PDB file of C-alpha atoms in Angstrom:
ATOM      1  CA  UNK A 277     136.430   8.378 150.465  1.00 53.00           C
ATOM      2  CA  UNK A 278     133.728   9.848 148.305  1.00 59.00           C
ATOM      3  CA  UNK A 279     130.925  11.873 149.745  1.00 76.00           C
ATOM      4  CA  UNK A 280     128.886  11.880 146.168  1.00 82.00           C
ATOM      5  CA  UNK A 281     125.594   9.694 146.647  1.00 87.00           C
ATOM      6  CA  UNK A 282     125.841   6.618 144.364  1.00 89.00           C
ATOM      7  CA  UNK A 283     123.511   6.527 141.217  1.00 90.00           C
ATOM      8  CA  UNK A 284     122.027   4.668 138.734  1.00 92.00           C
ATOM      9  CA  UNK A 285     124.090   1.677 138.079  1.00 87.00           C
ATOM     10  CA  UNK A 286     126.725   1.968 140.828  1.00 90.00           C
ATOM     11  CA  UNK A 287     123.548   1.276 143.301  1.00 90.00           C
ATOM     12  CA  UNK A 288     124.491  -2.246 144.796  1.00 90.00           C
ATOM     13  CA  UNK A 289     121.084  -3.851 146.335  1.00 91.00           C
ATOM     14  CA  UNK A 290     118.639  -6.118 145.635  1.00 92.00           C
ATOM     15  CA  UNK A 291     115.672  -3.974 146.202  1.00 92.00           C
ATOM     16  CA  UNK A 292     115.187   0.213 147.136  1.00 93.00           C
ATOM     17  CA  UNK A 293     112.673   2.034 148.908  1.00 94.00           C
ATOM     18  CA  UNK A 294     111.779   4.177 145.798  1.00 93.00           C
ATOM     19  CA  UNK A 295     110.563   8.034 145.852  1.00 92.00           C
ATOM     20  CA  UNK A 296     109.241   9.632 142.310  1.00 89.00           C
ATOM     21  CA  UNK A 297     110.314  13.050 140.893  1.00 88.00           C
ATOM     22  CA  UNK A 298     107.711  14.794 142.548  1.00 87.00           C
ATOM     23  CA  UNK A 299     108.491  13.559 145.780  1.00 86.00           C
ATOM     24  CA  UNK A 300     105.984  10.903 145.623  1.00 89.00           C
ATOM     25  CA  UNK A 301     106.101   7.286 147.368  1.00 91.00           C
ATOM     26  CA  UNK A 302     106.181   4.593 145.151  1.00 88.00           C
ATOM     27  CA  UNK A 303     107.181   1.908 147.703  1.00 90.00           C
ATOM     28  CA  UNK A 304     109.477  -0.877 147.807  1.00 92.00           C
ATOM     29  CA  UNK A 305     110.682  -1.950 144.610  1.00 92.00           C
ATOM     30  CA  UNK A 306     113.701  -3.989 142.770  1.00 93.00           C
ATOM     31  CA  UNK A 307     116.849  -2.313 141.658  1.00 91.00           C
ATOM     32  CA  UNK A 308     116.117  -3.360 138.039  1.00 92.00           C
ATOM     33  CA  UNK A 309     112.597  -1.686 138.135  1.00 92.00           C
ATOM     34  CA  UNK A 310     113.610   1.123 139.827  1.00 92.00           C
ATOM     35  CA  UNK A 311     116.550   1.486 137.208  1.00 93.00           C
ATOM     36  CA  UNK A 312     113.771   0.893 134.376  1.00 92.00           C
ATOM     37  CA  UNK A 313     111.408   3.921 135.900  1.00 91.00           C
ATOM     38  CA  UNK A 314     115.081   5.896 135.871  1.00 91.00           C
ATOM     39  CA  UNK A 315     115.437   5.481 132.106  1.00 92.00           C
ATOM     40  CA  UNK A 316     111.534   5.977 131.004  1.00 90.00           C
ATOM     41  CA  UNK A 317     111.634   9.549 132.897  1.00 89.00           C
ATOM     42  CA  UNK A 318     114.993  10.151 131.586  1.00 92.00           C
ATOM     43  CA  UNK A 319     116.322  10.765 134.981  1.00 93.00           C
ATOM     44  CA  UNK A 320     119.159   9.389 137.454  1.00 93.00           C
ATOM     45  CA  UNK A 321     117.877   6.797 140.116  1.00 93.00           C
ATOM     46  CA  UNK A 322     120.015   8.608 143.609  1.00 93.00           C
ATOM     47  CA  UNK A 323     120.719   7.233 146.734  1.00 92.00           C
ATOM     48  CA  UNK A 324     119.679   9.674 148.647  1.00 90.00           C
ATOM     49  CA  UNK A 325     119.797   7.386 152.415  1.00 90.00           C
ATOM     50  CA  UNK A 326     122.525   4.657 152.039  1.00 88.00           C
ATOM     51  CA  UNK A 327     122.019   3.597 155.718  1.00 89.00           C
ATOM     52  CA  UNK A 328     118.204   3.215 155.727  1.00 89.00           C
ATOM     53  CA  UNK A 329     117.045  -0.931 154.914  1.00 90.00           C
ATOM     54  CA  UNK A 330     116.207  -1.222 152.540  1.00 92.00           C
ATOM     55  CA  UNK A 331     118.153   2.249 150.848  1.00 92.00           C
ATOM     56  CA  UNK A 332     115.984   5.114 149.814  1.00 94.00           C
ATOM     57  CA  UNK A 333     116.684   6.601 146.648  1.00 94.00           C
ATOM     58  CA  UNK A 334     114.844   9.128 144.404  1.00 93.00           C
ATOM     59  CA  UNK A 335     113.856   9.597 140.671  1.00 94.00           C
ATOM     60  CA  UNK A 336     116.052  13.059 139.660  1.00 93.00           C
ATOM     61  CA  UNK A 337     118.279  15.022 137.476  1.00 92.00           C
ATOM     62  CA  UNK A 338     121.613  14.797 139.219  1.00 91.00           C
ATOM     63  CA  UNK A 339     122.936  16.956 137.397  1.00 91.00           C
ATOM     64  CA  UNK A 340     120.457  19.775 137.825  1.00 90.00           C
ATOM     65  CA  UNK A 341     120.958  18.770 141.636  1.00 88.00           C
ATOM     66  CA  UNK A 342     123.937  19.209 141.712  1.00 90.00           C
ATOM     67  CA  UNK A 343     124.451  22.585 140.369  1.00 91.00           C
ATOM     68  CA  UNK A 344     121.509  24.095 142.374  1.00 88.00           C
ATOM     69  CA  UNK A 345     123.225  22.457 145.841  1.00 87.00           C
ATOM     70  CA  UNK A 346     126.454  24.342 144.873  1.00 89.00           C
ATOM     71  CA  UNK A 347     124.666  27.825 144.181  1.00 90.00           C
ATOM     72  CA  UNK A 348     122.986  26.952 147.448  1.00 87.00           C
ATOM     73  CA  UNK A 349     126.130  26.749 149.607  1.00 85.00           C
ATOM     74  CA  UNK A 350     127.914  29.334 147.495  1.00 84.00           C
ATOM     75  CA  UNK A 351     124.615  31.856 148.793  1.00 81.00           C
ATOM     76  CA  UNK A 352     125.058  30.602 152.110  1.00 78.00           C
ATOM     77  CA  UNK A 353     128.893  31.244 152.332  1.00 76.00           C
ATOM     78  CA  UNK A 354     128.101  34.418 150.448  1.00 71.00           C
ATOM     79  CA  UNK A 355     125.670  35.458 153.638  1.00 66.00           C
ATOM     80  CA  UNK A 356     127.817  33.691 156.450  1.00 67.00           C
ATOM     81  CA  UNK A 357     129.629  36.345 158.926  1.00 62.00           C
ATOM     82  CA  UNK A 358     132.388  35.681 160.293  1.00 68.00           C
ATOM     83  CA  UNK A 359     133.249  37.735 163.595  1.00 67.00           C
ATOM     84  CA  UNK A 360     136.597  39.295 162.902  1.00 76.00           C
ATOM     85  CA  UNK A 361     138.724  40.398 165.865  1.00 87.00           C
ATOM     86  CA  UNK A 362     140.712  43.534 164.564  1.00 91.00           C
ATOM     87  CA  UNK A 363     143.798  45.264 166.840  1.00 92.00           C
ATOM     88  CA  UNK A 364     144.850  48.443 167.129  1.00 93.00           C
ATOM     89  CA  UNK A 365     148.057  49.594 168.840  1.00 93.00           C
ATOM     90  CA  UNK A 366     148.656  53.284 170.197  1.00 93.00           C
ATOM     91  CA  UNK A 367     150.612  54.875 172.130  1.00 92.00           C
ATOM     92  CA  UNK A 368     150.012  56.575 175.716  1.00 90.00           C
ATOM     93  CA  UNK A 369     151.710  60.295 174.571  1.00 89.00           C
ATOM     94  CA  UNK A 370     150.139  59.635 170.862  1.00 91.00           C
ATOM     95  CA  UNK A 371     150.275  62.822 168.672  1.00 91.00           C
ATOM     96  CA  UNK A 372     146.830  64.281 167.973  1.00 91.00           C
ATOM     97  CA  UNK A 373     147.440  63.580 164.594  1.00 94.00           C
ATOM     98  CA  UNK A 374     147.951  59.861 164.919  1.00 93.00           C
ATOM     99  CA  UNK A 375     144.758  59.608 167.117  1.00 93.00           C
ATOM    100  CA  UNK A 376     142.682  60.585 164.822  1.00 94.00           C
ATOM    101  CA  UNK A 377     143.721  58.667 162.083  1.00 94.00           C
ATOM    102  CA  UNK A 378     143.942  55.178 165.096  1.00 94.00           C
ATOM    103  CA  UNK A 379     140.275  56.466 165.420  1.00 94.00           C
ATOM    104  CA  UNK A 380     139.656  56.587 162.057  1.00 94.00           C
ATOM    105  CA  UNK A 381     140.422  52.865 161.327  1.00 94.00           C
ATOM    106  CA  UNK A 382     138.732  51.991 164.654  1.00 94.00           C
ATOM    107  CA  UNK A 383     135.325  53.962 163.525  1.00 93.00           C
ATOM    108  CA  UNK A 384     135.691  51.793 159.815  1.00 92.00           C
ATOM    109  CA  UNK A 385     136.153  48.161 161.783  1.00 92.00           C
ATOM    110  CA  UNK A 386     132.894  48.774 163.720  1.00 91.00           C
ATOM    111  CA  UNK A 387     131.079  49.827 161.138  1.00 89.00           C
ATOM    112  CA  UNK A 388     131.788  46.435 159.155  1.00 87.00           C
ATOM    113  CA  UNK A 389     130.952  45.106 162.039  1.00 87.00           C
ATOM    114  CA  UNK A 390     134.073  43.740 163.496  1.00 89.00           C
ATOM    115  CA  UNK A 391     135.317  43.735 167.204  1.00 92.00           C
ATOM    116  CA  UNK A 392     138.205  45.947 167.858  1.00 94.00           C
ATOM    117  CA  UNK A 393     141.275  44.854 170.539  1.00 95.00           C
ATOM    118  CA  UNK A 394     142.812  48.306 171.463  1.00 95.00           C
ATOM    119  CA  UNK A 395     146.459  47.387 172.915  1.00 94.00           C
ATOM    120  CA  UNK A 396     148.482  50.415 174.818  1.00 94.00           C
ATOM    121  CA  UNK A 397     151.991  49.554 175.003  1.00 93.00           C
ATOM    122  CA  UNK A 398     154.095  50.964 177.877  1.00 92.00           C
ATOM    123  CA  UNK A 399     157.642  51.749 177.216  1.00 88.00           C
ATOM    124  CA  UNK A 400     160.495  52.249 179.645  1.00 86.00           C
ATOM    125  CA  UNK A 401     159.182  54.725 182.706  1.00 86.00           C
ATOM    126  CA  UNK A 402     155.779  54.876 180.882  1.00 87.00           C
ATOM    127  CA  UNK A 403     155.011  52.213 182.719  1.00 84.00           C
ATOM    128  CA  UNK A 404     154.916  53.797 186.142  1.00 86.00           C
ATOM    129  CA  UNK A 405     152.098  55.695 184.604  1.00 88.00           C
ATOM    130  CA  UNK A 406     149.365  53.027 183.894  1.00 90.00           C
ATOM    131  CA  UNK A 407     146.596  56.002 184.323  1.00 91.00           C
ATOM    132  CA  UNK A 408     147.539  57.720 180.600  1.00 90.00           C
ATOM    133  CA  UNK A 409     146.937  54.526 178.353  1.00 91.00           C
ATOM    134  CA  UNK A 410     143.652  54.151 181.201  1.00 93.00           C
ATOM    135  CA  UNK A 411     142.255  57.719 179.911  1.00 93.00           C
ATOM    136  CA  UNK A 412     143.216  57.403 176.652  1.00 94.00           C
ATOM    137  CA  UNK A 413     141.025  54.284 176.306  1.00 94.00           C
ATOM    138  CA  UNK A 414     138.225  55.875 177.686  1.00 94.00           C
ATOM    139  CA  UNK A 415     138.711  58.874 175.672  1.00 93.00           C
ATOM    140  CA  UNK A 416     138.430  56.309 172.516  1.00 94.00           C
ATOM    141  CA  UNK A 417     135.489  54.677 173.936  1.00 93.00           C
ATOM    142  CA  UNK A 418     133.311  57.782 174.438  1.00 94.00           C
ATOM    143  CA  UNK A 419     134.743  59.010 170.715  1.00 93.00           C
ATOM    144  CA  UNK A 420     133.108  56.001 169.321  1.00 93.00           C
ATOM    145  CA  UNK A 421     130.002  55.518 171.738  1.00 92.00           C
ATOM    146  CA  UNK A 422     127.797  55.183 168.780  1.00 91.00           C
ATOM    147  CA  UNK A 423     129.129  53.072 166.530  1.00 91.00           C
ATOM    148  CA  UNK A 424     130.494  50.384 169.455  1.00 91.00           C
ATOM    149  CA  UNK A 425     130.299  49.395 173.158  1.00 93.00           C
ATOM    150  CA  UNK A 426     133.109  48.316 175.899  1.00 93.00           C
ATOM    151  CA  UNK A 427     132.877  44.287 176.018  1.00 91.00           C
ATOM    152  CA  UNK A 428     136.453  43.899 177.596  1.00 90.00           C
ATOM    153  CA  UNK A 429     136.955  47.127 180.349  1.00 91.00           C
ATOM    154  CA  UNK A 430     140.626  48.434 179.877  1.00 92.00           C
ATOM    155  CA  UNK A 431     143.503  45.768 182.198  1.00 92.00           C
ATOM    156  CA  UNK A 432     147.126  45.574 182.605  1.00 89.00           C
ATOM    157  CA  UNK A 433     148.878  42.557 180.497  1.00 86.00           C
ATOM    158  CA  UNK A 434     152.347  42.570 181.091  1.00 86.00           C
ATOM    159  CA  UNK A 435     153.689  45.811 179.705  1.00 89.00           C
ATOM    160  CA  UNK A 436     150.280  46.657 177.732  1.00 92.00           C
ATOM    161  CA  UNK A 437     146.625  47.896 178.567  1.00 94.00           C
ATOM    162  CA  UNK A 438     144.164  46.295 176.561  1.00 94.00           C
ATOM    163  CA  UNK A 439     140.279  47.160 175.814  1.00 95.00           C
ATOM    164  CA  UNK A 440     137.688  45.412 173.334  1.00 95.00           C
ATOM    165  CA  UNK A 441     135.415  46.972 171.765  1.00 94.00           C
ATOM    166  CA  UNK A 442     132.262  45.424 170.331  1.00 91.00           C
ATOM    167  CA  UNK A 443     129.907  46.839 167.335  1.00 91.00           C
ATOM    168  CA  UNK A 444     126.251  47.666 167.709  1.00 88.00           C
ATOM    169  CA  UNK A 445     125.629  46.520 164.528  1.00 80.00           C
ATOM    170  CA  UNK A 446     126.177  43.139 163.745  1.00 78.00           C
ATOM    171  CA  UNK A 447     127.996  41.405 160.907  1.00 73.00           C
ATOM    172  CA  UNK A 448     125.273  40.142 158.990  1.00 70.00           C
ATOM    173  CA  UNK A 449     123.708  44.105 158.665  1.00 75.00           C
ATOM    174  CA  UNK A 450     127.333  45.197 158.363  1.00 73.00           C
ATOM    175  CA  UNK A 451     127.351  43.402 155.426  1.00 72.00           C
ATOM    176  CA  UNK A 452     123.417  43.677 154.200  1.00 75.00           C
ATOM    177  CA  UNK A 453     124.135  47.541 154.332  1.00 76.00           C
ATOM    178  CA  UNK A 454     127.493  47.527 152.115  1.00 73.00           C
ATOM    179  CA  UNK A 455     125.622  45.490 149.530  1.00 77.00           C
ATOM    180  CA  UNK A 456     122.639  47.504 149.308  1.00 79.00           C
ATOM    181  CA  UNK A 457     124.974  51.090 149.226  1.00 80.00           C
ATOM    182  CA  UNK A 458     127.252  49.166 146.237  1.00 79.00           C
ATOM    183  CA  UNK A 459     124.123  48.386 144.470  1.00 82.00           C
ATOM    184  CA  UNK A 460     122.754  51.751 144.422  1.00 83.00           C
ATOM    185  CA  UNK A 461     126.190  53.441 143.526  1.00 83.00           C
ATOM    186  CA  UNK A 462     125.914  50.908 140.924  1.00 83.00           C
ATOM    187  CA  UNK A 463     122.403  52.018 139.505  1.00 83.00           C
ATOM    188  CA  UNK A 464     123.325  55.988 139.612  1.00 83.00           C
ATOM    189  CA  UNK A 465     126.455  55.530 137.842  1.00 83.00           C
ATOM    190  CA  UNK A 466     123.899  53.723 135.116  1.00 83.00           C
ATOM    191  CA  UNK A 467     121.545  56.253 135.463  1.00 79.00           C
ATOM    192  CA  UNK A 468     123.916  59.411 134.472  1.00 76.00           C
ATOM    193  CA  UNK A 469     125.196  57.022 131.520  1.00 65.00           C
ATOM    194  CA  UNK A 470     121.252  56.779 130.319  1.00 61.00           C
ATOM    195  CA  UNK A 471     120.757  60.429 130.887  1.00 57.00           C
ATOM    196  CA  UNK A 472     124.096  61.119 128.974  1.00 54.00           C
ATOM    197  CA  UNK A 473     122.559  59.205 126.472  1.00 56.00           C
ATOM    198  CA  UNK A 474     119.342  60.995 126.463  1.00 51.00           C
ATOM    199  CA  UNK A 475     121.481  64.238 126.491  1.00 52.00           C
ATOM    200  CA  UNK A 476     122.751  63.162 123.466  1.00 53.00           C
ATOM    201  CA  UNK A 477     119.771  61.934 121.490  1.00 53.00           C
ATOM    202  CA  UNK A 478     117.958  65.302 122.685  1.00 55.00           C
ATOM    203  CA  UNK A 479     120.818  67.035 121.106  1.00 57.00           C
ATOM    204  CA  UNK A 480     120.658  65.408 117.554  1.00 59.00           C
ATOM    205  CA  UNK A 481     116.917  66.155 117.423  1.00 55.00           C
ATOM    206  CA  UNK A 482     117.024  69.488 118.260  1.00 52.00           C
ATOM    207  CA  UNK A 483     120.106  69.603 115.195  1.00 53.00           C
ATOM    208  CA  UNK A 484     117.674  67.989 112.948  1.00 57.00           C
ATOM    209  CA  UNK A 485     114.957  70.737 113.625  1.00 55.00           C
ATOM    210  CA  UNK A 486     117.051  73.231 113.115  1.00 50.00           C
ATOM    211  CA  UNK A 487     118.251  72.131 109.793  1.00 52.00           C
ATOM    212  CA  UNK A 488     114.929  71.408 108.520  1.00 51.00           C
ATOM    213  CA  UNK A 489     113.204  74.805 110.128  1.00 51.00           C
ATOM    214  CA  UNK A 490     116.378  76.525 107.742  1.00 50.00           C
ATOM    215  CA  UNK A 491     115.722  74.679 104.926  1.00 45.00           C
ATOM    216  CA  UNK A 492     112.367  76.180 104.820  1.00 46.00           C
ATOM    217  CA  UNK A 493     113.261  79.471 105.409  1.00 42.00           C
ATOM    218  CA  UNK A 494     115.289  79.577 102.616  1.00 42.00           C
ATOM    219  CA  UNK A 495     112.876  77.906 100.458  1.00 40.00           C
ATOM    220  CA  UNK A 496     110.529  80.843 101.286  1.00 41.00           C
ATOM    221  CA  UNK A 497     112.685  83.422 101.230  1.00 43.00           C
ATOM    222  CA  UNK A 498     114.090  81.961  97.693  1.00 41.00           C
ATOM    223  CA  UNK A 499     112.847  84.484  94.317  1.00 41.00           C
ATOM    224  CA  UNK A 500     109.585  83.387  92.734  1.00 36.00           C
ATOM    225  CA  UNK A 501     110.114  83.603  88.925  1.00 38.00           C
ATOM    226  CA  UNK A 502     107.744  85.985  87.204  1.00 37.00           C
ATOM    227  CA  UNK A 503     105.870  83.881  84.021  1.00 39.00           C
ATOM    228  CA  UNK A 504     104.711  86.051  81.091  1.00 40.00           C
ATOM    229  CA  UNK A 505     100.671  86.271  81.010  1.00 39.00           C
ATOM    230  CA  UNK A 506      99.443  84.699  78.021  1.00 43.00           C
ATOM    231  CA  UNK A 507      99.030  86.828  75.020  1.00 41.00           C
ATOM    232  CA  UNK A 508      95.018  86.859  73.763  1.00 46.00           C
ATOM    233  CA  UNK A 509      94.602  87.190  70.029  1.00 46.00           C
ATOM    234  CA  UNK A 510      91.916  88.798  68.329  1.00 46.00           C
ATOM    235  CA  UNK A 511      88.404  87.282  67.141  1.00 48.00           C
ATOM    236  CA  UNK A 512      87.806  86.700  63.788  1.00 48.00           C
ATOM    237  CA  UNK A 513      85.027  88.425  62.423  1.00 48.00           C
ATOM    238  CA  UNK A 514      82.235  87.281  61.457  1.00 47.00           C
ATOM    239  CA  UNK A 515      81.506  85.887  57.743  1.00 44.00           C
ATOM    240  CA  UNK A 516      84.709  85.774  57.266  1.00 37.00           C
TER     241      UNK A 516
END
């Protein structure tokens, strides 16, 4: 079955409790009027409460609805957290090596926020010695103190010791906090390609200065041809 209201013509009732496109009441009306009002707004007549008598429906742009209710619950998915549970397995005679890179991935899952299931599995006549995987999950706890807490203390499950830890921070901060750190990575990296730019533009103006400060130089510098002083000639004399 459909969950899209009905509109406009696929509205089956005699008469609809009618609300305007500002949200006003304008009362109990007939389908057909209601339908008229619908077409001198130039807007869809909704049925926004199918189960109310008589129905309530509401002057809109259905379309315009529509798309802002998706963007709406696109946001809110976009902002939901989901609690993750991640697992780690180790080892109770685990190289040094291997810790810290267990730790490593540990450290990363609490800082996104996630809870962390740390499993210890017992092989052969490692199990007589429950008391290694017990300090080694307490070592991992203290290592880790500030990012996350202990919510499930270290027990025996068949052949494996398993401990839970829980983040400080939760997911919804987790996730505020990666956002915010892409966004300014995001406005450096556009930064340093404006200042290139600048760079650049700096560059070609300082070029142009040159040339011009050289082109006067040389227009200075260049030999100022001598012209010949004009020749006087003699005055007639008089009563000539």
């Amino acid at each position: 079955m459909s969950t899209e209201p009905r509109i406009n013509d696929r509205i089956r009732v005699p008469e609809v409790r009618l609300v305007g496109p500002s949200g006003e009441q304008v009362g109990i009306v007939p389908l057909a009027k209601a339908l008229e009002l619908a077409q001198e707004y130039d807007l869809d007549l909704v049925e926004v409460a199918a189960t109310a008598r008589p129905p309530v429906c509401k002057l809109m742009d259905y379309g315009k609805f529509k798309y802002e209710s998706a963007m709406k619950a696109r946001e809110a998915r976009k902002n939901q957290a989901h609690t993750v549970i991640k697992e780690m397995k180790l080892r109770p005679k685990i190289d040094p090596h291997d810790y810290d890179t267990k730790k490593g991935h540990v450290v990363r899952f609490l800082k996104q926020g996630d809870k962390v299931k740390i499993t210890i599995m017992f092989r052969g006549r490692e199990q007589s010695r429950p008391e290694l995987g017990f300090r080694l999950l307490q070592r991992l706890a203290d290592d880790v103190q500030e990012l996350g807490f202990v919510e499930s203390s270290p027990k025996q499950d068949g052949r494996n010791m398993i401990m839970v830890l829980g983040p400080h921070k939760k997911k919804t901060e987790a996730m505020a906090e990666a956002r915010a750190l892409a966004d300014a990575r995001k406005a450096e990296r556009l930064g340093r390609t404006t200042g290139s730019d600048a760079a650049a533009a700096d560059d070609d103006a300082a070029a142009e200065d040159l040339a011009a400060e050289g082109a006067e130089t040389e227009a200075q510098d260049a030999p100022v041809e001598e012209q010949d002083a004009p020749v006087e000639q003699p005055a007639a004399p008089q009563g000539a």
